[in-house]
Amino acid sequence: MSPLSSKKILLGVSGSIAAYKAALLTRLLVRAGADVQVIMTKAAQEFITPLTLSTLSKRPVLSEFVRDETGLWNNHVDLGLWADLLLIAPASAHTLARLAHGLCDDLLSAVYLSAKCPVYVAPAMDLDMYRHPATRENLQRLSSYGNQIIEAEHGELASGLVGEGRLAEPERIVQMLETHFAQRPALWGKRILLTAGPTQEPIDPVRFISNHSSGKMGYAIAGAFARAGATVTLISGPTGLPVPAPTIRRVSVRSAAQMYEATMAEADEADVIIMAAAVADYTPVHPADRKIKKQEEQFSIELTKTADIAGSLGGRKRPGQVLVGFALETDNELENAIGKLRRKNLDFIVLNSLQDSGAGFGHDTNKITVINKAEHITTFDLKSKNEVALDLLRLVEGYLTAL
Ligand code: CTP
């Protein structure tokens, strides 16, 4: 039985050419056993008729505050309370902007503002609109409010252009909702400790040594575990990212030494420790307490090794505790990753190769290979970091269930 069985789904359809895909989406949701109530914006009705969606959902489609024929009020507050989940697909650039700014000029935006349930937003638009800083900012903002963004895909667009902006395939959207509703008793209440982001090693009060880590992968993992019911502590190096779920406790640090201290202080309590941070391996021995002035032609900084957080945790791992490390490699990838898995006494190592396009620093996508303690290797396709996070979550869940 699908986890969507008897779930009440509000499907918000807005005015994008991809609105025609709402028909297949409705069909798939209904087939999975969900009770689907469609809300269309005015513009959506230019692209697909309410009759199509009401026939497929077996419910009248709503779009106005007041029903024409009866004069009855479509109570947005009741609709928001009725739903187990609100899915807005496709979300046009205009609808994203309205939701991000709290505008409330139609039924869908009013339902969004009053909904107490989880909200998933699947944008669809032309690539330049999708790339525009205004759209990126609106998506960021919606995500920081705790909404789940189902990133648009790369492919052929209705304009004839090829690029990002295509609505995620309905099958993929349904799969994400199924994952959302899946029961995860193995993770419920489990204490997850995560490190994420870069570290900054001070040279003087204005300069530091750091790396290109954006923290996106670690934050996506934190969000996935938190939504699955785990208790998540996120030890984060400097990133501009919002906390990905309201239940997460974030501890902000800067240097490798601070990350070490903060992680060690929490480690004994943790059931699972995932080390996604790109921790500096070396730090200046004598950071200056005043700005260093330029003088000589050559200048060198003496560096010393930082403490290896993963290695220390591997050395004091308690029975049943699960350790997951990351390895970002440019060459001899598998060999290096397996070396780290053994040396640091990890249960899993997640390998990213900088040779895979779309993987690694700053991207919203990643391609990983996971090696477990028995040195069994699993490779995954290039996916959004949110989906990679779910793959990892399933691996850890399976491992905890088998313990
Ligand atoms: N790591 C850590 N503390 C450090 C360095 C790394 O906890 N001081 C963790 C990373 O978070 C990652 C794993 O160890 O999960 C592997 O990191 P990486 O830098 O690739 O490993 P190193 O042991 O530093 O190996 P090398 O620099 O030789 O590649």
PDB file of C-alpha atoms in Angstrom, residues 135-365:
ATOM      1  CA  THR A 135      13.162  33.911  -8.582  1.00  0.00           C
ATOM      2  CA  ARG A 136      16.228  32.475  -6.830  1.00  0.00           C
ATOM      3  CA  GLU A 137      15.580  34.796  -3.899  1.00  0.00           C
ATOM      4  CA  ASN A 138      11.887  33.880  -3.754  1.00  0.00           C
ATOM      5  CA  LEU A 139      12.788  30.171  -3.708  1.00  0.00           C
ATOM      6  CA  GLN A 140      15.377  30.764  -0.974  1.00  0.00           C
ATOM      7  CA  ARG A 141      12.828  32.675   1.045  1.00  0.00           C
ATOM      8  CA  LEU A 142      10.162  30.008   0.661  1.00  0.00           C
ATOM      9  CA  SER A 143      12.668  27.372   1.665  1.00  0.00           C
ATOM     10  CA  SER A 144      13.682  29.395   4.748  1.00  0.00           C
ATOM     11  CA  TYR A 145      10.009  29.412   5.815  1.00  0.00           C
ATOM     12  CA  GLY A 146      10.235  25.605   6.016  1.00  0.00           C
ATOM     13  CA  ASN A 147       8.626  24.828   2.643  1.00  0.00           C
ATOM     14  CA  GLN A 148      10.096  22.010   0.583  1.00  0.00           C
ATOM     15  CA  ILE A 149      11.227  22.999  -2.874  1.00  0.00           C
ATOM     16  CA  ILE A 150      11.105  20.289  -5.527  1.00  0.00           C
ATOM     17  CA  GLU A 151      13.720  21.711  -7.860  1.00  0.00           C
ATOM     18  CA  ALA A 152      12.886  22.065 -11.526  1.00  0.00           C
ATOM     19  CA  GLU A 153      14.670  19.724 -13.910  1.00  0.00           C
ATOM     20  CA  HIS A 154      16.998  20.328 -16.779  1.00  0.00           C
ATOM     21  CA  GLY A 155      15.593  19.577 -20.218  1.00  0.00           C
ATOM     22  CA  GLU A 156      13.672  20.838 -23.197  1.00  0.00           C
ATOM     23  CA  LEU A 157      11.342  23.696 -22.346  1.00  0.00           C
ATOM     24  CA  ALA A 158       8.103  24.792 -23.987  1.00  0.00           C
ATOM     25  CA  SER A 159       9.926  27.837 -25.408  1.00  0.00           C
ATOM     26  CA  GLY A 160      12.149  25.487 -27.407  1.00  0.00           C
ATOM     27  CA  LEU A 161      15.137  26.395 -25.229  1.00  0.00           C
ATOM     28  CA  VAL A 162      16.984  23.718 -23.312  1.00  0.00           C
ATOM     29  CA  GLY A 163      17.919  24.295 -19.680  1.00  0.00           C
ATOM     30  CA  GLU A 164      16.643  24.292 -16.122  1.00  0.00           C
ATOM     31  CA  GLY A 165      13.031  25.152 -15.422  1.00  0.00           C
ATOM     32  CA  ARG A 166      11.090  22.050 -16.419  1.00  0.00           C
ATOM     33  CA  LEU A 167       8.596  20.877 -13.822  1.00  0.00           C
ATOM     34  CA  ALA A 168       9.930  17.821 -11.994  1.00  0.00           C
ATOM     35  CA  GLU A 169       8.356  14.720 -13.564  1.00  0.00           C
ATOM     36  CA  PRO A 170       5.043  13.876 -11.849  1.00  0.00           C
ATOM     37  CA  GLU A 171       6.399  10.403 -10.972  1.00  0.00           C
ATOM     38  CA  ARG A 172       9.303  12.051  -9.128  1.00  0.00           C
ATOM     39  CA  ILE A 173       7.000  14.425  -7.283  1.00  0.00           C
ATOM     40  CA  VAL A 174       4.768  11.550  -6.171  1.00  0.00           C
ATOM     41  CA  GLN A 175       7.813   9.577  -5.058  1.00  0.00           C
ATOM     42  CA  MET A 176       8.943  12.515  -2.913  1.00  0.00           C
ATOM     43  CA  LEU A 177       5.521  12.729  -1.290  1.00  0.00           C
ATOM     44  CA  GLU A 178       5.542   8.977  -0.678  1.00  0.00           C
ATOM     45  CA  THR A 179       8.910   9.352   1.029  1.00  0.00           C
ATOM     46  CA  HIS A 180       7.441  12.177   3.087  1.00  0.00           C
ATOM     47  CA  PHE A 181       4.606  10.013   4.394  1.00  0.00           C
ATOM     48  CA  ALA A 182       6.601   6.787   4.754  1.00  0.00           C
ATOM     49  CA  GLN A 183       6.728   5.568   8.338  1.00  0.00           C
ATOM     50  CA  ARG A 184      10.282   5.705   9.611  1.00  0.00           C
ATOM     51  CA  PRO A 185      10.262   4.102  13.066  1.00  0.00           C
ATOM     52  CA  ALA A 186      14.000   3.377  12.867  1.00  0.00           C
ATOM     53  CA  LEU A 187      14.711   7.114  12.744  1.00  0.00           C
ATOM     54  CA  TRP A 188      12.010   8.434  15.020  1.00  0.00           C
ATOM     55  CA  GLY A 189      13.626  10.226  17.973  1.00  0.00           C
ATOM     56  CA  LYS A 190      17.134   9.124  16.938  1.00  0.00           C
ATOM     57  CA  ARG A 191      19.779  11.705  17.796  1.00  0.00           C
ATOM     58  CA  ILE A 192      21.640  12.776  14.690  1.00  0.00           C
ATOM     59  CA  LEU A 193      24.762  14.917  14.926  1.00  0.00           C
ATOM     60  CA  LEU A 194      25.878  16.555  11.698  1.00  0.00           C
ATOM     61  CA  THR A 195      28.843  18.684  10.702  1.00  0.00           C
ATOM     62  CA  ALA A 196      28.456  20.862   7.620  1.00  0.00           C
ATOM     63  CA  GLY A 197      30.010  23.707   5.687  1.00  0.00           C
ATOM     64  CA  PRO A 198      33.596  24.959   5.556  1.00  0.00           C
ATOM     65  CA  THR A 199      35.829  26.075   8.396  1.00  0.00           C
ATOM     66  CA  GLN A 200      37.768  29.339   8.485  1.00  0.00           C
ATOM     67  CA  GLU A 201      41.273  29.328   9.933  1.00  0.00           C
ATOM     68  CA  PRO A 202      42.349  32.829  11.040  1.00  0.00           C
ATOM     69  CA  ILE A 203      45.580  34.324   9.713  1.00  0.00           C
ATOM     70  CA  ASP A 204      44.930  37.720  11.306  1.00  0.00           C
ATOM     71  CA  PRO A 205      41.745  39.603  12.281  1.00  0.00           C
ATOM     72  CA  VAL A 206      40.766  40.164   8.626  1.00  0.00           C
ATOM     73  CA  ARG A 207      42.014  37.087   6.762  1.00  0.00           C
ATOM     74  CA  PHE A 208      41.499  33.374   6.913  1.00  0.00           C
ATOM     75  CA  ILE A 209      42.169  30.101   5.089  1.00  0.00           C
ATOM     76  CA  SER A 210      39.013  28.334   3.961  1.00  0.00           C
ATOM     77  CA  ASN A 211      37.572  26.235   1.115  1.00  0.00           C
ATOM     78  CA  HIS A 212      34.691  26.274  -1.364  1.00  0.00           C
ATOM     79  CA  SER A 213      32.230  24.186   0.677  1.00  0.00           C
ATOM     80  CA  SER A 214      28.742  25.776   0.552  1.00  0.00           C
ATOM     81  CA  GLY A 215      27.215  23.565   3.248  1.00  0.00           C
ATOM     82  CA  LYS A 216      24.268  22.719   0.954  1.00  0.00           C
ATOM     83  CA  MET A 217      24.760  18.936   1.124  1.00  0.00           C
ATOM     84  CA  GLY A 218      25.026  18.839   4.919  1.00  0.00           C
ATOM     85  CA  TYR A 219      22.026  21.142   5.315  1.00  0.00           C
ATOM     86  CA  ALA A 220      19.936  18.988   2.955  1.00  0.00           C
ATOM     87  CA  ILE A 221      20.825  15.909   5.042  1.00  0.00           C
ATOM     88  CA  ALA A 222      19.942  17.724   8.257  1.00  0.00           C
ATOM     89  CA  GLY A 223      16.556  18.696   6.809  1.00  0.00           C
ATOM     90  CA  ALA A 224      15.795  15.165   5.592  1.00  0.00           C
ATOM     91  CA  PHE A 225      16.540  13.574   8.988  1.00  0.00           C
ATOM     92  CA  ALA A 226      14.613  16.248  10.879  1.00  0.00           C
ATOM     93  CA  ARG A 227      11.528  15.730   8.701  1.00  0.00           C
ATOM     94  CA  ALA A 228      11.809  11.971   9.238  1.00  0.00           C
ATOM     95  CA  GLY A 229      11.354  12.552  12.968  1.00  0.00           C
ATOM     96  CA  ALA A 230      14.982  12.467  14.123  1.00  0.00           C
ATOM     97  CA  THR A 231      16.408  14.964  16.627  1.00  0.00           C
ATOM     98  CA  VAL A 232      19.083  16.823  14.696  1.00  0.00           C
ATOM     99  CA  THR A 233      21.998  18.932  15.937  1.00  0.00           C
ATOM    100  CA  LEU A 234      23.827  20.727  13.145  1.00  0.00           C
ATOM    101  CA  ILE A 235      27.369  21.907  13.843  1.00  0.00           C
ATOM    102  CA  SER A 236      27.837  24.393  11.063  1.00  0.00           C
ATOM    103  CA  GLY A 237      30.797  26.295   9.724  1.00  0.00           C
ATOM    104  CA  PRO A 238      30.061  29.725   8.189  1.00  0.00           C
ATOM    105  CA  THR A 239      27.407  29.461   5.449  1.00  0.00           C
ATOM    106  CA  GLY A 240      24.669  31.830   4.378  1.00  0.00           C
ATOM    107  CA  LEU A 241      22.100  29.058   4.584  1.00  0.00           C
ATOM    108  CA  PRO A 242      18.934  29.138   6.668  1.00  0.00           C
ATOM    109  CA  VAL A 243      18.296  26.311   9.168  1.00  0.00           C
ATOM    110  CA  PRO A 244      16.528  23.755   6.936  1.00  0.00           C
ATOM    111  CA  ALA A 245      13.817  22.698   9.409  1.00  0.00           C
ATOM    112  CA  PRO A 246      12.509  24.470  12.506  1.00  0.00           C
ATOM    113  CA  THR A 247      13.229  21.540  14.854  1.00  0.00           C
ATOM    114  CA  ILE A 248      16.968  21.521  14.108  1.00  0.00           C
ATOM    115  CA  ARG A 249      19.361  22.887  16.720  1.00  0.00           C
ATOM    116  CA  ARG A 250      22.207  24.687  14.984  1.00  0.00           C
ATOM    117  CA  VAL A 251      25.540  25.350  16.663  1.00  0.00           C
ATOM    118  CA  SER A 252      27.553  27.871  14.630  1.00  0.00           C
ATOM    119  CA  VAL A 253      31.335  27.612  14.610  1.00  0.00           C
ATOM    120  CA  ARG A 254      34.160  29.086  12.554  1.00  0.00           C
ATOM    121  CA  SER A 255      37.444  27.246  12.932  1.00  0.00           C
ATOM    122  CA  ALA A 256      38.308  23.555  12.804  1.00  0.00           C
ATOM    123  CA  ALA A 257      39.220  23.751  16.504  1.00  0.00           C
ATOM    124  CA  GLN A 258      35.768  25.153  17.373  1.00  0.00           C
ATOM    125  CA  MET A 259      34.095  22.501  15.220  1.00  0.00           C
ATOM    126  CA  TYR A 260      36.124  19.837  17.012  1.00  0.00           C
ATOM    127  CA  GLU A 261      35.125  21.154  20.471  1.00  0.00           C
ATOM    128  CA  ALA A 262      31.450  21.512  19.570  1.00  0.00           C
ATOM    129  CA  THR A 263      31.254  18.067  17.964  1.00  0.00           C
ATOM    130  CA  MET A 264      33.054  16.290  20.806  1.00  0.00           C
ATOM    131  CA  ALA A 265      30.739  17.936  23.340  1.00  0.00           C
ATOM    132  CA  GLU A 266      27.716  16.392  21.614  1.00  0.00           C
ATOM    133  CA  ALA A 267      29.162  13.122  20.321  1.00  0.00           C
ATOM    134  CA  ASP A 268      28.482  10.774  23.243  1.00  0.00           C
ATOM    135  CA  GLU A 269      24.757  11.441  23.047  1.00  0.00           C
ATOM    136  CA  ALA A 270      24.500  10.872  19.305  1.00  0.00           C
ATOM    137  CA  ASP A 271      23.147   7.710  17.692  1.00  0.00           C
ATOM    138  CA  VAL A 272      24.365   8.718  14.233  1.00  0.00           C
ATOM    139  CA  ILE A 273      27.151  11.177  13.389  1.00  0.00           C
ATOM    140  CA  ILE A 274      27.391  12.435   9.821  1.00  0.00           C
ATOM    141  CA  MET A 275      30.464  14.463   8.983  1.00  0.00           C
ATOM    142  CA  ALA A 276      29.732  16.433   5.846  1.00  0.00           C
ATOM    143  CA  ALA A 277      31.902  19.420   6.812  1.00  0.00           C
ATOM    144  CA  ALA A 278      34.968  20.313   4.778  1.00  0.00           C
ATOM    145  CA  VAL A 279      37.252  20.750   7.776  1.00  0.00           C
ATOM    146  CA  ALA A 280      40.577  22.503   7.216  1.00  0.00           C
ATOM    147  CA  ASP A 281      43.464  20.079   7.568  1.00  0.00           C
ATOM    148  CA  TYR A 282      45.905  22.812   8.566  1.00  0.00           C
ATOM    149  CA  THR A 283      45.619  26.022  10.560  1.00  0.00           C
ATOM    150  CA  PRO A 284      48.067  28.926  11.140  1.00  0.00           C
ATOM    151  CA  VAL A 285      50.257  28.273  14.198  1.00  0.00           C
ATOM    152  CA  HIS A 286      50.349  31.931  15.274  1.00  0.00           C
ATOM    153  CA  PRO A 287      47.357  33.935  14.031  1.00  0.00           C
ATOM    154  CA  ALA A 288      48.290  37.623  14.343  1.00  0.00           C
ATOM    155  CA  ASP A 289      46.130  39.725  16.625  1.00  0.00           C
ATOM    156  CA  ARG A 290      46.603  42.787  14.386  1.00  0.00           C
ATOM    157  CA  LYS A 291      46.296  43.082  10.631  1.00  0.00           C
ATOM    158  CA  ILE A 292      49.499  41.885   8.948  1.00  0.00           C
ATOM    159  CA  LYS A 293      50.999  44.709   6.852  1.00  0.00           C
ATOM    160  CA  LYS A 294      52.611  43.946   3.521  1.00  0.00           C
ATOM    161  CA  GLN A 295      56.396  44.142   3.660  1.00  0.00           C
ATOM    162  CA  GLU A 296      58.603  41.429   2.163  1.00  0.00           C
ATOM    163  CA  GLU A 297      58.300  40.045  -1.400  1.00  0.00           C
ATOM    164  CA  GLN A 298      57.803  36.539  -0.037  1.00  0.00           C
ATOM    165  CA  PHE A 299      55.678  35.741   2.913  1.00  0.00           C
ATOM    166  CA  SER A 300      54.954  32.402   4.490  1.00  0.00           C
ATOM    167  CA  ILE A 301      52.579  31.244   7.137  1.00  0.00           C
ATOM    168  CA  GLU A 302      53.489  28.385   9.389  1.00  0.00           C
ATOM    169  CA  LEU A 303      50.689  25.855   9.566  1.00  0.00           C
ATOM    170  CA  THR A 304      49.971  23.001  11.887  1.00  0.00           C
ATOM    171  CA  LYS A 305      47.623  20.058  11.507  1.00  0.00           C
ATOM    172  CA  THR A 306      44.106  20.400  12.898  1.00  0.00           C
ATOM    173  CA  ALA A 307      42.572  17.655  15.020  1.00  0.00           C
ATOM    174  CA  ASP A 308      40.777  15.040  12.911  1.00  0.00           C
ATOM    175  CA  ILE A 309      37.187  15.052  14.154  1.00  0.00           C
ATOM    176  CA  ALA A 310      36.106  11.953  12.224  1.00  0.00           C
ATOM    177  CA  GLY A 311      39.242  10.079  13.216  1.00  0.00           C
ATOM    178  CA  SER A 312      38.824  10.933  16.925  1.00  0.00           C
ATOM    179  CA  LEU A 313      35.180   9.895  16.881  1.00  0.00           C
ATOM    180  CA  GLY A 314      36.110   6.634  15.133  1.00  0.00           C
ATOM    181  CA  GLY A 315      38.574   5.936  17.949  1.00  0.00           C
ATOM    182  CA  ARG A 316      35.962   6.341  20.684  1.00  0.00           C
ATOM    183  CA  LYS A 317      32.884   5.040  18.875  1.00  0.00           C
ATOM    184  CA  ARG A 318      30.482   3.313  21.230  1.00  0.00           C
ATOM    185  CA  PRO A 319      28.713   0.066  20.222  1.00  0.00           C
ATOM    186  CA  GLY A 320      25.717   0.786  18.004  1.00  0.00           C
ATOM    187  CA  GLN A 321      26.830   4.313  17.157  1.00  0.00           C
ATOM    188  CA  VAL A 322      26.884   4.940  13.395  1.00  0.00           C
ATOM    189  CA  LEU A 323      29.573   7.123  11.816  1.00  0.00           C
ATOM    190  CA  VAL A 324      29.266   8.498   8.294  1.00  0.00           C
ATOM    191  CA  GLY A 325      32.149  10.398   6.696  1.00  0.00           C
ATOM    192  CA  PHE A 326      32.529  12.219   3.403  1.00  0.00           C
ATOM    193  CA  ALA A 327      35.423  12.193   1.000  1.00  0.00           C
ATOM    194  CA  LEU A 328      35.857  14.671  -1.814  1.00  0.00           C
ATOM    195  CA  GLU A 329      38.529  13.390  -4.143  1.00  0.00           C
ATOM    196  CA  THR A 330      40.069  14.412  -7.429  1.00  0.00           C
ATOM    197  CA  ASP A 331      41.988  11.191  -8.161  1.00  0.00           C
ATOM    198  CA  ASN A 332      42.334   7.583  -6.949  1.00  0.00           C
ATOM    199  CA  GLU A 333      38.849   8.207  -5.603  1.00  0.00           C
ATOM    200  CA  LEU A 334      37.783   4.739  -4.446  1.00  0.00           C
ATOM    201  CA  GLU A 335      41.166   3.822  -3.049  1.00  0.00           C
ATOM    202  CA  ASN A 336      41.399   7.068  -1.065  1.00  0.00           C
ATOM    203  CA  ALA A 337      37.824   6.798   0.183  1.00  0.00           C
ATOM    204  CA  ILE A 338      38.269   3.205   1.338  1.00  0.00           C
ATOM    205  CA  GLY A 339      41.515   4.245   3.078  1.00  0.00           C
ATOM    206  CA  LYS A 340      39.564   6.918   5.018  1.00  0.00           C
ATOM    207  CA  LEU A 341      36.743   4.498   5.843  1.00  0.00           C
ATOM    208  CA  ARG A 342      39.257   2.105   7.437  1.00  0.00           C
ATOM    209  CA  ARG A 343      41.524   4.680   9.084  1.00  0.00           C
ATOM    210  CA  LYS A 344      38.666   6.620  10.666  1.00  0.00           C
ATOM    211  CA  ASN A 345      36.685   3.498  11.645  1.00  0.00           C
ATOM    212  CA  LEU A 346      33.551   4.688   9.792  1.00  0.00           C
ATOM    213  CA  ASP A 347      30.406   2.727   8.977  1.00  0.00           C
ATOM    214  CA  PHE A 348      29.897   4.540   5.683  1.00  0.00           C
ATOM    215  CA  ILE A 349      31.919   6.888   3.552  1.00  0.00           C
ATOM    216  CA  VAL A 350      30.224   9.054   0.953  1.00  0.00           C
ATOM    217  CA  LEU A 351      32.456   9.770  -1.996  1.00  0.00           C
ATOM    218  CA  ASN A 352      32.062  12.824  -4.239  1.00  0.00           C
ATOM    219  CA  SER A 353      34.362  13.103  -7.187  1.00  0.00           C
ATOM    220  CA  LEU A 354      35.220  16.548  -8.506  1.00  0.00           C
ATOM    221  CA  GLN A 355      35.511  14.814 -11.899  1.00  0.00           C
ATOM    222  CA  ASP A 356      31.718  14.347 -12.080  1.00  0.00           C
ATOM    223  CA  SER A 357      30.083  17.435 -13.598  1.00  0.00           C
ATOM    224  CA  GLY A 358      27.279  18.783 -11.424  1.00  0.00           C
ATOM    225  CA  ALA A 359      28.837  17.265  -8.286  1.00  0.00           C
ATOM    226  CA  GLY A 360      30.787  18.923  -5.503  1.00  0.00           C
ATOM    227  CA  PHE A 361      31.043  22.503  -4.269  1.00  0.00           C
ATOM    228  CA  GLY A 362      28.232  25.009  -4.614  1.00  0.00           C
ATOM    229  CA  HIS A 363      26.034  22.937  -6.956  1.00  0.00           C
ATOM    230  CA  ASP A 364      22.429  22.108  -6.125  1.00  0.00           C
ATOM    231  CA  THR A 365      23.081  18.601  -7.450  1.00  0.00           C
TER     232      THR A 365
END
